[in-house]
């Protein structure tokens, strides 16, 4: 059903003032002052269970047996990159020490990483390009994928298989070749499986039931980037506060690889061994990144070394605007009080790209105030107020600002010093603990 949001603009509660926002939402805290933050608990084991991110024995055989017509559907829906990552999933080696050290710098109030001289986050546009997904453009708010009603999982799966407890039977060799020629249904089954493993790994099984309608909607031309990014942010917050680790680690590693770990070198003749088992080895070509790259972190080994490296990371060490982002249009909050929030099935998640000045081709000036919205607002589907909140959030996207990413940014040294001093109130003290 086509959505219309403009009519609901008048329902958005007015933004009173920074004072009112401060009263409804706690002041920004330094990471070490956030109760339960893993930065203050270096001995806490936050790595996932042995099954959740382990090899998936059925995944590659399933994908190898997909009929060409079904693979064609996946490509048509914008899942080519996710498909490639899934086919090579068992070859990818996660560097958990780097992921852990990054999670320790995640600020659950700002939904950004806090470094000594700057803030950074995974931008919506970066995520869409990294994963090869259909890209959101202002004016396409009705195509943002989310559900306001209760999700009937079986009504979605019924189109795919007649066996409630056997979704994978749709993609077994015998079933695909002899029992059906419904290649669209086979492609939908494959999409649910690969998205469950790569994008929404919230449980040991492949099916993310809470995001089932999100995955299913991509075949209808819906934009799923916001749901994926909101899920990633929420997973980082859960991890940072000592909770379950469930975010899309492959997406995070792609982002870290482009910004922190690797740099393209024109005349390099040998392959980078560090990258051979990294997700970028399989999808880096579109991002102007090959395995003949320079690994900036080749000598960083173990959790203590990663902590020391990331907690002293400078602007020069972080590739603020990778080549694949040059000239791209990004979406920003229009002004204070019109904060952007990522729409997903489980939560509305605060999105603050304006905090990450250099990533957005802006000089570092003030550290922005917090939005009066909570960083993560859990949803109650089927609730009238929830529907109003979702529509209001969509209206903010409809009226958001846009900016093009430039290759270079000019900064004022005195203003930058003031910014860095203000950032000290948020960032952790350098050290390895």
Coordinates of C-alpha atoms in Angstrom, one line a residue:
X1 CA 0.0 0.0 0.0
X2 CA 1.4 3.4 -1.0
X3 CA 2.3 5.6 1.9
X4 CA 1.8 9.4 2.0
X5 CA 3.5 11.4 4.7
X6 CA 3.1 15.1 4.0
X7 CA -0.4 15.0 5.4
X8 CA 1.0 14.0 8.8
X9 CA 3.6 16.8 9.0
X10 CA 1.2 18.8 11.2
X11 CA 1.1 15.9 13.7
X12 CA 4.8 16.2 14.5
X13 CA 5.2 17.6 18.1
X14 CA 7.0 20.9 18.0
X15 CA 10.6 21.1 19.1
X16 CA 10.5 23.3 22.2
X17 CA 14.1 24.3 22.9
X18 CA 17.5 22.9 23.8
X19 CA 16.5 23.3 27.5
X20 CA 13.5 21.1 27.0
X21 CA 15.6 18.6 25.1
X22 CA 18.1 18.5 27.9
X23 CA 15.3 17.8 30.4
X24 CA 14.0 14.9 28.5
X25 CA 17.3 13.4 27.5
X26 CA 20.4 13.1 29.7
X27 CA 23.5 15.2 28.9
X28 CA 26.3 13.7 26.9
X29 CA 28.6 11.5 29.0
X30 CA 32.2 10.5 28.5
X31 CA 32.5 6.9 27.6
X32 CA 34.0 6.0 30.9
X33 CA 31.1 7.6 32.7
X34 CA 28.4 5.5 30.9
X35 CA 27.1 2.8 33.3
X36 CA 28.1 -0.6 32.1
X37 CA 30.1 0.5 29.1
X38 CA 32.6 -2.1 28.0
X39 CA 35.3 0.6 27.8
X40 CA 35.5 0.4 31.6
X41 CA 35.4 -3.4 31.7
X42 CA 38.4 -4.6 29.6
X43 CA 38.2 -8.1 30.9
X44 CA 34.6 -8.6 29.8
X45 CA 34.3 -11.3 27.1
X46 CA 31.9 -9.9 24.5
X47 CA 32.7 -12.1 21.5
X48 CA 29.7 -14.0 20.2
X49 CA 28.8 -17.6 20.8
X50 CA 30.5 -20.3 18.8
X51 CA 27.5 -20.8 16.5
X52 CA 26.2 -17.4 15.7
X53 CA 29.1 -16.4 13.5
X54 CA 30.5 -19.8 12.7
X55 CA 30.7 -21.4 9.3
X56 CA 27.3 -22.2 7.9
X57 CA 27.5 -25.7 6.2
X58 CA 24.3 -25.5 4.2
X59 CA 24.8 -21.9 2.8
X60 CA 27.3 -22.4 -0.1
X61 CA 25.8 -25.7 -1.3
X62 CA 22.4 -24.0 -1.4
X63 CA 23.6 -21.1 -3.4
X64 CA 25.5 -23.2 -5.9
X65 CA 22.3 -25.1 -6.7
X66 CA 20.2 -21.9 -7.3
X67 CA 18.7 -21.8 -10.8
X68 CA 20.1 -19.0 -13.0
X69 CA 16.7 -17.4 -13.2
X70 CA 16.6 -17.1 -9.4
X71 CA 20.1 -15.7 -9.3
X72 CA 18.8 -13.2 -11.9
X73 CA 16.1 -12.1 -9.5
X74 CA 18.6 -11.5 -6.7
X75 CA 20.7 -9.3 -8.9
X76 CA 17.5 -7.5 -10.1
X77 CA 16.6 -6.8 -6.4
X78 CA 20.0 -5.3 -5.6
X79 CA 21.4 -8.3 -3.7
X80 CA 24.4 -9.1 -6.0
X81 CA 27.0 -8.0 -3.4
X82 CA 25.2 -9.8 -0.5
X83 CA 25.0 -12.9 -2.7
X84 CA 28.8 -12.8 -3.3
X85 CA 29.5 -12.3 0.4
X86 CA 27.2 -15.2 1.2
X87 CA 28.9 -17.5 -1.4
X88 CA 32.3 -16.7 0.2
X89 CA 31.1 -16.5 3.8
X90 CA 33.0 -19.6 4.9
X91 CA 36.3 -18.2 3.6
X92 CA 36.0 -14.9 5.5
X93 CA 38.0 -14.7 8.8
X94 CA 36.7 -12.2 11.4
X95 CA 39.3 -10.3 13.4
X96 CA 37.4 -10.2 16.6
X97 CA 40.1 -8.2 18.4
X98 CA 39.6 -5.2 16.1
X99 CA 35.8 -5.5 16.2
X100 CA 36.0 -5.5 20.0
X101 CA 38.3 -2.5 20.2
X102 CA 35.9 -0.6 17.9
X103 CA 32.9 -1.5 19.9
X104 CA 34.7 -0.1 23.0
X105 CA 34.7 3.4 21.2
X106 CA 31.0 3.3 20.4
X107 CA 28.9 6.0 22.1
X108 CA 25.4 4.7 22.8
X109 CA 24.0 8.3 23.1
X110 CA 25.4 9.6 19.8
X111 CA 25.5 6.4 17.8
X112 CA 29.0 7.2 16.7
X113 CA 32.6 6.2 17.3
X114 CA 34.6 8.6 19.5
X115 CA 38.2 9.1 18.4
X116 CA 40.7 11.7 19.9
X117 CA 40.2 14.3 17.2
X118 CA 36.9 13.4 15.6
X119 CA 33.7 11.4 15.6
X120 CA 32.8 8.9 12.9
X121 CA 29.9 6.7 12.0
X122 CA 28.6 4.3 9.3
X123 CA 26.7 6.7 7.0
X124 CA 23.5 5.4 5.3
X125 CA 25.0 6.1 1.9
X126 CA 28.2 4.3 2.8
X127 CA 26.3 1.2 3.9
X128 CA 24.2 1.2 0.7
X129 CA 27.3 1.4 -1.5
X130 CA 29.3 -1.1 0.5
X131 CA 26.5 -3.7 0.3
X132 CA 25.4 -2.7 -3.2
X133 CA 21.9 -2.1 -2.1
X134 CA 19.2 0.1 -3.8
X135 CA 19.9 3.6 -2.6
X136 CA 17.4 5.9 -0.9
X137 CA 16.8 9.3 -2.4
X138 CA 14.8 12.1 -0.8
X139 CA 11.2 11.9 -2.1
X140 CA 11.2 8.1 -1.9
X141 CA 9.9 7.9 1.7
X142 CA 7.0 5.6 0.7
X143 CA 9.7 3.1 -0.4
X144 CA 11.5 2.9 3.0
X145 CA 10.9 -0.6 4.2
X146 CA 9.3 -1.1 7.6
X147 CA 6.1 -2.5 9.0
X148 CA 3.6 -0.8 11.4
X149 CA 1.3 -3.8 11.8
X150 CA 2.1 -7.1 13.6
X151 CA 4.2 -9.3 11.4
X152 CA 2.6 -12.6 10.4
X153 CA 5.8 -14.6 9.5
X154 CA 3.9 -17.6 8.1
X155 CA 1.9 -15.4 5.7
X156 CA 5.2 -14.3 4.2
X157 CA 6.8 -17.8 4.2
X158 CA 3.6 -19.5 2.8
X159 CA 4.4 -18.0 -0.6
X160 CA 7.8 -19.7 -0.5
X161 CA 7.2 -23.2 1.0
X162 CA 4.4 -25.4 2.2
X163 CA 6.5 -26.7 5.1
X164 CA 6.4 -24.4 8.1
X165 CA 9.6 -25.7 9.6
X166 CA 11.5 -26.3 6.4
X167 CA 12.3 -23.1 4.6
X168 CA 15.6 -24.5 3.3
X169 CA 13.8 -27.3 1.4
X170 CA 12.9 -24.7 -1.2
X171 CA 16.6 -24.4 -2.1
X172 CA 17.6 -28.0 -1.9
X173 CA 18.8 -29.5 -5.1
X174 CA 15.9 -32.0 -5.6
X175 CA 13.3 -29.4 -4.7
X176 CA 14.7 -26.7 -7.0
X177 CA 15.2 -29.0 -10.0
X178 CA 12.2 -31.3 -9.9
X179 CA 9.4 -29.9 -7.8
X180 CA 9.0 -26.3 -8.8
X181 CA 9.7 -23.8 -11.5
X182 CA 8.6 -20.8 -9.4
X183 CA 12.0 -19.2 -9.6
X184 CA 10.8 -16.0 -7.9
X185 CA 9.8 -18.1 -4.8
X186 CA 13.2 -19.8 -4.8
X187 CA 14.9 -16.4 -5.0
X188 CA 12.8 -15.1 -2.1
X189 CA 13.8 -18.1 0.0
X190 CA 17.5 -17.5 -0.9
X191 CA 17.2 -13.8 -0.1
X192 CA 15.8 -14.6 3.4
X193 CA 18.6 -17.0 4.1
X194 CA 21.5 -14.8 2.9
X195 CA 20.1 -11.7 4.4
X196 CA 19.7 -13.5 7.7
X197 CA 23.3 -14.6 7.7
X198 CA 24.9 -11.4 6.3
X199 CA 22.7 -8.5 7.3
X200 CA 20.6 -9.6 10.3
X201 CA 22.5 -12.2 12.2
X202 CA 20.5 -12.0 15.4
X203 CA 20.2 -15.7 16.2
X204 CA 21.8 -19.0 15.5
X205 CA 19.3 -19.7 12.7
X206 CA 19.3 -18.0 9.3
X207 CA 15.9 -16.5 9.5
X208 CA 15.5 -13.1 11.2
X209 CA 11.7 -13.2 11.9
X210 CA 11.6 -9.7 13.2
X211 CA 13.1 -8.5 9.9
X212 CA 11.4 -11.0 7.7
X213 CA 9.1 -8.4 6.0
X214 CA 12.1 -6.2 5.4
X215 CA 13.9 -8.9 3.5
X216 CA 10.7 -9.9 1.7
X217 CA 10.0 -6.3 0.6
X218 CA 13.2 -5.8 -1.4
X219 CA 11.6 -7.8 -4.2
X220 CA 9.0 -5.1 -4.4
X221 CA 11.5 -2.3 -4.9
X222 CA 11.6 -1.2 -1.3
X223 CA 14.7 0.4 0.3
X224 CA 16.1 -1.7 3.2
X225 CA 19.3 0.3 4.0
X226 CA 17.8 2.1 7.0
X227 CA 16.6 -1.1 8.6
X228 CA 20.0 -2.7 8.2
X229 CA 21.9 0.4 9.5
X230 CA 19.5 0.7 12.5
X231 CA 20.0 -2.9 13.3
X232 CA 23.8 -2.4 13.1
X233 CA 23.7 0.6 15.4
X234 CA 21.4 -1.2 17.9
X235 CA 23.8 -4.2 17.8
X236 CA 26.8 -1.9 18.5
X237 CA 25.0 -0.3 21.4
X238 CA 24.1 -3.7 22.8
X239 CA 27.7 -4.8 22.6
X240 CA 29.0 -1.5 24.0
X241 CA 26.8 -1.9 27.1
X242 CA 27.9 -5.5 27.7
X243 CA 24.8 -7.1 26.1
X244 CA 24.5 -9.6 23.2
X245 CA 26.7 -9.2 20.2
X246 CA 24.4 -9.5 17.2
X247 CA 25.3 -6.8 14.6
X248 CA 26.3 -7.4 11.0
X249 CA 30.0 -7.9 11.6
X250 CA 30.7 -8.2 7.8
X251 CA 29.2 -4.7 7.2
X252 CA 31.3 -3.2 10.1
X253 CA 34.5 -4.9 8.8
X254 CA 33.8 -3.6 5.2
X255 CA 33.5 -0.1 6.7
X256 CA 36.6 -0.5 8.9
X257 CA 38.6 -1.8 6.0
X258 CA 37.8 1.2 3.8
X259 CA 38.4 3.8 6.5
X260 CA 41.0 2.4 8.8
X261 CA 42.8 -0.8 7.7
X262 CA 43.6 -0.6 3.9
X263 CA 44.7 2.1 1.4
X264 CA 45.0 1.7 -2.3
X265 CA 48.5 2.0 -3.8
X266 CA 48.8 2.6 -7.5
X267 CA 52.1 0.7 -8.1
X268 CA 51.9 -2.1 -5.6
X269 CA 52.7 -5.4 -7.2
X270 CA 52.1 -7.9 -4.5
X271 CA 48.9 -9.0 -2.9
X272 CA 48.1 -7.9 0.7
X273 CA 47.9 -11.2 2.7
X274 CA 45.9 -9.5 5.4
X275 CA 43.1 -8.8 2.9
X276 CA 42.9 -12.3 1.4
X277 CA 40.3 -13.4 4.0
X278 CA 38.7 -10.0 4.5
X279 CA 35.2 -9.3 3.1
X280 CA 36.8 -6.6 0.8
X281 CA 38.7 -9.4 -1.0
X282 CA 35.4 -10.4 -2.6
X283 CA 33.6 -7.1 -3.1
X284 CA 36.3 -4.5 -3.1
X285 CA 36.5 -4.0 -6.8
X286 CA 33.4 -1.8 -6.9
X287 CA 34.9 0.3 -4.1
X288 CA 38.1 1.0 -6.0
X289 CA 39.9 -1.4 -3.6
X290 CA 41.9 -4.5 -4.7
X291 CA 43.9 -7.1 -2.8
X292 CA 47.0 -5.2 -4.0
X293 CA 46.5 -2.7 -1.3
X294 CA 48.6 -1.4 1.6
X295 CA 47.5 -2.6 5.0
X296 CA 48.0 0.2 7.5
X297 CA 47.3 -2.2 10.4
X298 CA 49.4 -5.2 9.4
X299 CA 51.5 -4.9 12.6
X300 CA 48.5 -4.5 14.9
X301 CA 48.0 -7.9 16.6
X302 CA 45.9 -8.7 19.6
X303 CA 43.3 -6.8 21.6
X304 CA 45.8 -4.6 23.5
X305 CA 47.5 -3.5 20.3
X306 CA 44.1 -2.7 18.6
X307 CA 43.0 -0.7 21.7
X308 CA 46.2 1.3 21.6
X309 CA 46.0 1.9 17.9
X310 CA 42.3 2.9 17.7
X311 CA 42.4 5.1 20.9
X312 CA 45.2 7.2 19.4
X313 CA 43.8 7.3 15.8
X314 CA 44.4 10.6 14.1
X315 CA 42.6 12.3 11.2
X316 CA 45.5 11.4 8.9
X317 CA 45.1 7.7 9.8
X318 CA 41.4 7.6 9.0
X319 CA 40.4 7.8 5.3
X320 CA 37.5 10.3 5.8
X321 CA 36.2 10.3 2.3
X322 CA 37.1 7.1 0.4
X323 CA 37.1 7.4 -3.3
X324 CA 33.8 5.5 -3.7
X325 CA 32.1 8.3 -1.8
X326 CA 33.5 11.3 -3.9
X327 CA 30.6 13.3 -5.3
X328 CA 27.9 11.2 -3.6
X329 CA 24.9 13.0 -2.2
X330 CA 24.3 12.4 1.5
X331 CA 21.3 13.2 3.7
X332 CA 21.6 15.4 6.8
X333 CA 19.3 16.7 9.5
X334 CA 17.8 20.0 8.3
X335 CA 18.2 21.7 11.7
X336 CA 18.0 21.1 15.4
X337 CA 14.7 19.7 16.3
X338 CA 14.3 17.9 12.9
X339 CA 16.7 15.0 13.8
X340 CA 16.8 12.0 11.5
X341 CA 15.9 8.6 12.7
X342 CA 16.5 5.2 10.9
X343 CA 13.2 3.4 10.4
X344 CA 13.2 -0.3 11.1
X345 CA 10.8 -3.0 12.3
X346 CA 12.2 -3.2 15.8
X347 CA 13.2 0.4 16.6
X348 CA 13.6 4.0 15.6
X349 CA 17.3 4.6 15.8
X350 CA 18.9 8.1 16.0
X351 CA 21.0 9.0 13.0
X352 CA 23.5 11.8 13.5
X353 CA 25.7 12.2 10.4
X354 CA 26.1 15.9 11.2
X355 CA 28.3 15.0 14.2
X356 CA 30.8 13.5 11.8
X357 CA 32.0 16.7 10.2
X358 CA 34.9 15.5 8.1
X359 CA 33.1 12.5 6.8
X360 CA 30.4 14.8 5.5
X361 CA 32.9 17.2 3.9
X362 CA 32.4 19.9 6.6
X363 CA 35.1 21.5 8.7
X364 CA 35.1 20.6 12.4
X365 CA 33.4 23.3 14.4
X366 CA 31.0 22.7 17.3
X367 CA 30.1 19.4 18.9
X368 CA 26.4 19.2 18.1
X369 CA 23.8 19.1 20.8
X370 CA 21.9 15.9 21.4
X371 CA 18.5 15.4 19.8
X372 CA 15.5 15.4 22.0
X373 CA 14.8 11.9 20.7
X374 CA 16.2 8.9 22.5
X375 CA 19.1 7.1 20.6
X376 CA 17.0 3.9 20.3
X377 CA 13.3 3.9 20.6
X378 CA 11.9 0.4 20.7
X379 CA 8.8 -0.1 18.7
X380 CA 5.4 -1.6 19.5
X381 CA 4.0 -2.6 16.1
X382 CA 0.2 -2.4 15.9
X383 CA 0.2 0.6 18.3
X384 CA -1.4 3.9 17.2
X385 CA 1.3 6.0 18.7
X386 CA 4.0 3.9 17.1
X387 CA 2.4 4.5 13.7
X388 CA 2.4 8.2 14.3
X389 CA 6.1 8.1 15.4
X390 CA 7.1 6.3 12.2
X391 CA 5.2 8.7 10.0
X392 CA 6.7 11.7 11.8
X393 CA 10.2 10.2 11.3
X394 CA 9.5 9.7 7.6
X395 CA 8.5 13.3 7.3
X396 CA 11.8 14.4 8.7
X397 CA 13.5 12.5 5.9
X398 CA 11.2 14.1 3.4
X399 CA 12.4 17.5 4.5
X400 CA 16.1 16.6 5.2
X401 CA 19.1 18.6 3.9
X402 CA 21.4 17.2 1.2
X403 CA 25.1 17.7 0.6
X404 CA 27.7 16.4 -1.9
X405 CA 30.9 14.8 -0.6
X406 CA 34.0 16.7 -1.6
X407 CA 37.5 15.2 -1.8
X408 CA 39.1 18.0 0.3
X409 CA 38.0 20.1 3.3
X410 CA 39.6 23.3 4.5
X411 CA 39.7 23.9 8.2
X412 CA 40.5 26.8 10.6
X413 CA 43.2 25.7 13.1
X414 CA 41.8 27.8 16.0
X415 CA 38.3 26.5 15.5
X416 CA 39.5 22.9 15.2
X417 CA 41.4 23.3 18.5
X418 CA 38.2 24.4 20.2
X419 CA 36.4 21.4 18.7
X420 CA 39.0 18.9 19.9
X421 CA 38.8 20.4 23.4
X422 CA 35.1 20.0 23.5
X423 CA 35.4 16.4 22.2
X424 CA 37.5 15.5 25.2
X425 CA 34.3 15.6 27.3
X426 CA 33.2 12.6 25.3
X427 CA 36.2 10.6 24.2
X428 CA 37.9 8.1 26.5
X429 CA 41.4 8.7 27.9
X430 CA 44.1 7.2 25.6
X431 CA 45.5 4.0 26.9
X432 CA 45.1 0.2 26.6
X433 CA 43.7 -0.7 30.0

